[in-house]
Amino acid sequence: MAAVGGNLKEAREAFYARLKKRHMSPLWTVLHDLVSDTPRRDMQAAIWRYADVRDYLMEAGELITAREAERRAIILENPSWPGEARITPTLYAAIQLVLPGDVAPAHRHTQSALRFVLEGEGAFTAVDGERTRMHRGDFVITPSWTWHDHGNETTEPMIWLDGLDIPLVYYMNASFAERGAADRQEVTKPEGDAPARYGSGLLPVDYKARPYATSPVFNYPYEAARAALDRLAAAGRFDPCHGIKQKYVNPATGDYAMPTIATFLQYLPKGYSTARYRSTDATVFVVVEGNGHSMVGETRFDWGPNDLFVVPTWETVTHHPAADTVFFSYSDRGVQEKLGLWREDRFGEAPA
Amino acid sequence: MAAVGGNLKEAREAFYARLKKRHMSPLWTVLHDLVSDTPRRDMQAAIWRYADVRDYLMEAGELITAREAERRAIILENPSWPGEARITPTLYAAIQLVLPGDVAPAHRHTQSALRFVLEGEGAFTAVDGERTRMHRGDFVITPSWTWHDHGNETTEPMIWLDGLDIPLVYYMNASFAERGAADRQEVTKPEGDAPARYGSGLLPVDYKARPYATSPVFNYPYEAARAALDRLAAAGRFDPCHGIKQKYVNPATGDYAMPTIATFLQYLPKGYSTARYRSTDATVFVVVEGNGHSMVGETRFDWGPNDLFVVPTWETVTHHPAADTVFFSYSDRGVQEKLGLWREDRFGEAPA
Amino acid sequence: MAAVGGNLKEAREAFYARLKKRHMSPLWTVLHDLVSDTPRRDMQAAIWRYADVRDYLMEAGELITAREAERRAIILENPSWPGEARITPTLYAAIQLVLPGDVAPAHRHTQSALRFVLEGEGAFTAVDGERTRMHRGDFVITPSWTWHDHGNETTEPMIWLDGLDIPLVYYMNASFAERGAADRQEVTKPEGDAPARYGSGLLPVDYKARPYATSPVFNYPYEAARAALDRLAAAGRFDPCHGIKQKYVNPATGDYAMPTIATFLQYLPKGYSTARYRSTDATVFVVVEGNGHSMVGETRFDWGPNDLFVVPTWETVTHHPAADTVFFSYSDRGVQEKLGLWREDRFGEAPA
Amino acid sequence: MAAVGGNLKEAREAFYARLKKRHMSPLWTVLHDLVSDTPRRDMQAAIWRYADVRDYLMEAGELITAREAERRAIILENPSWPGEARITPTLYAAIQLVLPGDVAPAHRHTQSALRFVLEGEGAFTAVDGERTRMHRGDFVITPSWTWHDHGNETTEPMIWLDGLDIPLVYYMNASFAERGAADRQEVTKPEGDAPARYGSGLLPVDYKARPYATSPVFNYPYEAARAALDRLAAAGRFDPCHGIKQKYVNPATGDYAMPTIATFLQYLPKGYSTARYRSTDATVFVVVEGNGHSMVGETRFDWGPNDLFVVPTWETVTHHPAADTVFFSYSDRGVQEKLGLWREDRFGEAPA
């Protein structure tokens, strides 16, 4: 070692400065920041009350037309990252208002989108030539690079949650988008074609799924999913951390319904407090039915219908339903599993 | 070459005889039989009229108790292979009668079984602790090595088709069977648990399918499948050879519902004559609805509800429905696909 | 029950006779034969000494030309099934002689074939436009429906084992075959192309394996496989039942190298007696190196280089090498696994 | 619409300000930034000359001990993102120096790492109880969450490229790390065990790959890979855009060798200018052999042995080798493929 003491420190600093000019830097000064022992705590838990969000949305309905806005949606931003349009590291959440007569022109993009209907009945989404009318609690997919548009030919507003992988695709820098020639794509299939063709326990005789494909079923109605939860609740095998929790799947592969966003529906009966749980996939929860509270780390969130809260990466959560409760939730668990990164901690399923 | 002419022939015969004693034989005398240019024509097309079979079954109901018979079923044997209990090279078909009060004791075996209900309402099959009540047109699976039993607590007889892989498992010599201690297994799950848990577009959050597994959904009700066919018929994209043809699948993998038996449901509208078609999977067809006729090679089969006919390997078939028609069918297509052996010939989809 | 006693027996017999005429039969009279509690014992263990087989082959070389024979091979038949050209329920074994100057014309068929070289150096097999020169111990594949031919341009005879799925394909009735226009296919690729392209730990950048495909590597040289066994033996983690046992795989899928035939290479050091083992895949063993004996059920087989023996379905086997020993073996384990039928019994790994 | 003109603009701004306080923002003001028509151009092409980097590394060897540095490596940073320790959006590159006698203590982390040896012979990496000695051109993996350490017991320095998914894991916020109790893990397996067990065309008889697993082979020696390139070059089927380009694979799955980093080896003969190409996976190229230049967009990079350059996302590249050339390269193509995001543009393979 040629230099020692203060001289060594100076020599190193000078060396680092010269490196920097050449677009290089010493690993040893940053190693432990880059490769942390556990996930960072740089994301916040947060809750958005539906009543508030709804008021803002209605005000937006006064201030901007759907045509002007293209999509009249209000982004829910994680308080840790203002201006970044993300609620978790990789995912986006927004609440969208579709007023009677609104027209959202057809477009397509590499981002995958989910819709989860919060309010209203009968507005439609069209995907790849097929329209589906939507109802509260329905989970609807507009798959990557698929033409889609929507409209509301009813007399009531519809409000839904938009969940997208916008931050992930932005980060991967793989965004492509195209705007359709017409406001609305041509309808080439009768409504209900996709669920009949792919979602009834059968598939077309020569159908082969592409690996990692989005589900060909693009509307998972709440009515059927909710009925299934009821039956499972009757069977009584509750998971200590999750109660009854089901994942939406692509029936042609058994994988998550979307390659970049894992989606779940979950039932917790009144009084069923869950055991402590954490996982590496920060998760967005929407209250479909019920009320109660959750402890996210040290923070208590009281919630009721259509409220939305987010649990940060590796933060401990417990749920305490004061009434029979249904959550819809989404995260990047599927991505993390495919990359070998997903972990959970069930704390030995000890009671909270 | 040491020997010539007649001497050579004799020398060869002597040589072959010596080989035979040592459990050897010359390839060159049998090569073209073993490795044929196209599949053999050693299997016959055949049809069984439901009215006939039903009469025999009822007579059997007089002659033998369910307890004595264990399963009161009449095997449909391909006329080419009397006494071999197979209707195609690899598959078995039988018609089973379950009278009110019958008890079929619980057992399990490596053979996979399907039931397709032809007549009656409400008798049950129990699989792995869960009962399902059966209705006409339901497709029910009793998976390999799963405890199952059935019974009829109604006041009417039930009759169903049993399809099994008995000849295949016999050929592979991989039969294991076990008889339960009690006539009936304990019921540990409420009815409808499996379809709710696995068959509603969602799966349990931590569920992972074993490769090549049988579908965890063991009852595919006709009502839902039939409604799906109606919707697909409305969409109007008919396949020239198949009309609307769907395969039953395992929602956790997208593969056929059973590893050894591929099952299908198919709709042909009145007057829709199919184009010529053949494939290497000999197929059993059951008429669920409708009437009409099929040409199987040169043979004409006129059929109506619950009639069953079998199309041999690589035999050309066309269907000619005189009314809106639904077929249930099964074959070993899934096995052949996994072994790289399956082929079809669509004859350029020329009209018959 | 209308009839009783002797009358009932007669009534039943009369009934069965009437059924038979209509291609039907009662399940209850055959159920326990069809669905046995354990696999049948209708196959024999057997051994063929190489010295014997070689003498016969050389005699065949005198009695028939390669051209006349197409393939000058002697089938090893399980003593239980004379004239059936099978050594296990699903597989075929033969020993083939290729004399200097022999020409085996190009053909293709849906049957998959393996060659395992017993004697000689440098004769070639050509597959899909590429020749590979063969050496003792090499495992060479001629995949389903691929043009192949072979020849011997050296001055010494070559003798190899042919393993095929002929009985399986015969049983599935899916045989297609075609004979080439010329004796030899055109050579379009340099020797060594396939192992370089697919077998060196890398694959072509845009390569996608078809599901259930045969390995694109069609020669697995003994030299490399043997060296790997040596290294694994040095590591010393021996399986009680198998010693060191490796399966040949398709590097593009990790599945067995062939969809219908599983192949293995196995090392047992001198004195390493294996623990009792049985499995549902009847297996053909070839002694590549070493000598010793095996107990197959109650039967003792003493063996040395190039001897071949077959272990029946579900028969207990132990091996007792008197010198360091290498076995090549093949079975239908891969097929049984895909059909959910494969089982093994390790007897708690108790010593023999 | 209640407000108009300037009033509307002001009303909107006031509205946006109120939203912001509640962690919300209007989608319509950012939609086209978030969902761009094509990938952003916010990353730069860059080249690092080995001679330069090597000088800096040697200077670092004077200024800091391996023990002090833990890993004595210099990060190559994309000029667009100073201080971010990433060379592409998702990947990290550094050059590491290991001097004779250096000890890098054992640790493990969820980040996956590759090493590609640039200079030196015989230093070792130990992974999961097994050491491998490294040689120039070897591609070595230290898989996610696997104990690893390295050392140099030779008398010459070794220099290698480190490629990691640090930015991706940082972004996904899934970093876990642990430091071993001892500097070096215990060696429990002989050198060469992994390649013999998993990398010789065979796998252990009962081995089942986990889905999305890293290759169990952790050293892919250059000697074998290079010999394969030579054979493929002899076959002469060059891709217009890639020449001969192979991907390193996991032999137990056929997928990329690492779940988060795709790695490639590529051969371009002297004078073989490639056709224009771009893809969504920004790629790091290392020159293993040869010299020449590449056009990355409008920028010309002249390169020779051990130089490293990076091609941005969706930037057009052509290569112009002045001598027979070998590139090692890595990118996140495997991640993008699994997420349905990967695209390439071959420009109709028109000449540059």
Coordinates of N, CA, C and O in Angstrom, one line a residue, chain C residues 50 57 73-74 76 87 92-97 113-119 134 138-140 158-164 284-287 306-308 328-330:
Chain C
Y50 N -23.7 -61.5 -24.9 CA -23.2 -60.9 -26.1 C -22.5 -61.9 -27.0 O -22.7 -61.9 -28.2
L57 N -25.4 -63.1 -35.1 CA -25.3 -61.9 -36.0 C -24.3 -62.1 -37.1 O -24.6 -61.8 -38.3
A73 N -30.7 -56.9 -38.4 CA -30.8 -56.9 -36.9 C -31.6 -58.1 -36.4 O -32.5 -58.6 -37.1
I74 N -31.2 -58.5 -35.2 CA -31.8 -59.7 -34.6 C -32.6 -59.2 -33.4 O -32.0 -58.5 -32.5
L76 N -34.5 -59.1 -29.9 CA -34.5 -59.9 -28.6 C -35.9 -59.8 -28.1 O -36.4 -58.8 -27.8
I87 N -39.5 -56.6 -25.9 CA -38.7 -57.0 -24.7 C -39.3 -56.6 -23.4 O -39.2 -57.2 -22.4
Y92 N -38.9 -52.3 -27.7 CA -38.2 -53.2 -28.6 C -36.7 -53.1 -28.4 O -36.2 -52.1 -28.2
A93 N -36.1 -54.3 -28.5 CA -34.6 -54.3 -28.5 C -34.1 -55.2 -29.6 O -34.7 -56.3 -29.8
A94 N -33.1 -54.8 -30.3 CA -32.5 -55.7 -31.3 C -31.0 -55.4 -31.3 O -30.6 -54.3 -30.9
I95 N -30.2 -56.3 -31.9 CA -28.8 -56.1 -32.1 C -28.6 -56.1 -33.6 O -29.0 -57.0 -34.3
Q96 N -27.9 -55.0 -34.0 CA -27.8 -54.8 -35.4 C -26.3 -54.9 -35.8 O -25.4 -54.4 -35.1
L97 N -26.1 -55.5 -37.0 CA -24.7 -55.7 -37.5 C -24.6 -54.8 -38.8 O -25.4 -54.9 -39.7
A113 N -36.1 -44.1 -32.4 CA -35.1 -45.1 -32.2 C -33.8 -44.6 -31.5 O -33.4 -43.5 -31.7
L114 N -33.3 -45.5 -30.7 CA -32.0 -45.2 -30.1 C -31.0 -46.3 -30.6 O -31.4 -47.4 -30.9
R115 N -29.8 -45.9 -30.7 CA -28.7 -46.8 -31.0 C -27.7 -46.6 -29.8 O -27.4 -45.5 -29.4
F116 N -27.2 -47.8 -29.4 CA -26.1 -47.8 -28.4 C -25.1 -48.7 -28.9 O -25.3 -49.9 -29.1
V117 N -23.9 -48.1 -29.1 CA -22.8 -48.9 -29.9 C -22.1 -49.9 -29.0 O -21.6 -49.5 -27.9
L118 N -22.1 -51.1 -29.4 CA -21.5 -52.2 -28.6 C -20.1 -52.5 -29.1 O -19.2 -52.9 -28.3
E119 N -19.9 -52.4 -30.4 CA -18.6 -52.8 -30.9 C -18.3 -52.1 -32.2 O -19.2 -51.9 -33.0
M134 N -19.8 -43.0 -35.2 CA -20.1 -43.6 -33.9 C -19.0 -44.4 -33.3 O -18.2 -45.1 -34.0
D138 N -21.5 -44.8 -27.5 CA -22.2 -43.7 -27.9 C -23.7 -44.0 -27.9 O -24.1 -45.1 -28.3
F139 N -24.5 -43.0 -27.5 CA -26.0 -43.1 -27.5 C -26.4 -42.1 -28.6 O -26.2 -40.9 -28.5
V140 N -27.0 -42.7 -29.7 CA -27.4 -41.9 -30.8 C -28.9 -42.1 -31.0 O -29.5 -43.1 -30.9
M158 N -19.5 -53.0 -37.4 CA -20.0 -52.3 -36.2 C -21.3 -53.1 -35.7 O -22.1 -53.5 -36.5
I159 N -21.4 -53.2 -34.4 CA -22.6 -53.8 -33.8 C -23.2 -52.8 -32.8 O -22.4 -52.3 -32.0
W160 N -24.5 -52.6 -32.9 CA -25.1 -51.8 -31.9 C -26.4 -52.3 -31.4 O -27.0 -53.2 -32.1
L161 N -26.8 -51.8 -30.3 CA -28.2 -52.1 -29.8 C -29.2 -51.1 -30.4 O -28.9 -49.9 -30.4
D162 N -30.3 -51.6 -30.9 CA -31.4 -50.7 -31.4 C -32.5 -50.8 -30.3 O -32.9 -51.9 -30.0
G163 N -32.8 -49.7 -29.8 CA -34.0 -49.6 -28.9 C -35.1 -48.8 -29.5 O -34.8 -47.6 -29.9
L164 N -36.2 -49.3 -29.7 CA -37.3 -48.5 -30.3 C -38.6 -48.6 -29.5 O -38.7 -49.5 -28.6
V284 N -34.6 -52.2 -19.7 CA -33.5 -53.0 -20.4 C -32.1 -52.5 -19.9 O -31.9 -51.3 -20.0
F285 N -31.3 -53.3 -19.4 CA -30.0 -53.0 -19.0 C -28.9 -53.5 -20.0 O -29.0 -54.7 -20.3
V286 N -28.0 -52.7 -20.3 CA -26.8 -53.2 -21.1 C -25.6 -52.9 -20.3 O -25.4 -51.8 -19.8
V287 N -24.7 -53.9 -20.2 CA -23.5 -53.8 -19.5 C -22.4 -53.1 -20.4 O -22.0 -53.7 -21.4
N306 N -21.3 -56.0 -22.6 CA -22.3 -56.1 -23.8 C -23.4 -57.1 -23.5 O -24.3 -57.2 -24.4
D307 N -23.4 -57.8 -22.4 CA -24.6 -58.6 -22.1 C -25.8 -57.6 -21.8 O -25.6 -56.5 -21.4
L308 N -26.9 -58.2 -22.1 CA -28.1 -57.4 -22.0 C -29.2 -58.1 -21.2 O -29.4 -59.3 -21.4
F328 N -25.9 -48.9 -19.3 CA -26.8 -48.1 -20.1 C -28.1 -48.8 -19.9 O -28.2 -50.0 -19.9
S329 N -29.2 -48.0 -19.7 CA -30.5 -48.7 -19.6 C -31.6 -47.8 -20.3 O -31.4 -46.6 -20.5
Y330 N -32.7 -48.4 -20.6 CA -33.8 -47.7 -21.1 C -35.1 -48.3 -20.8 O -35.2 -49.5 -20.5

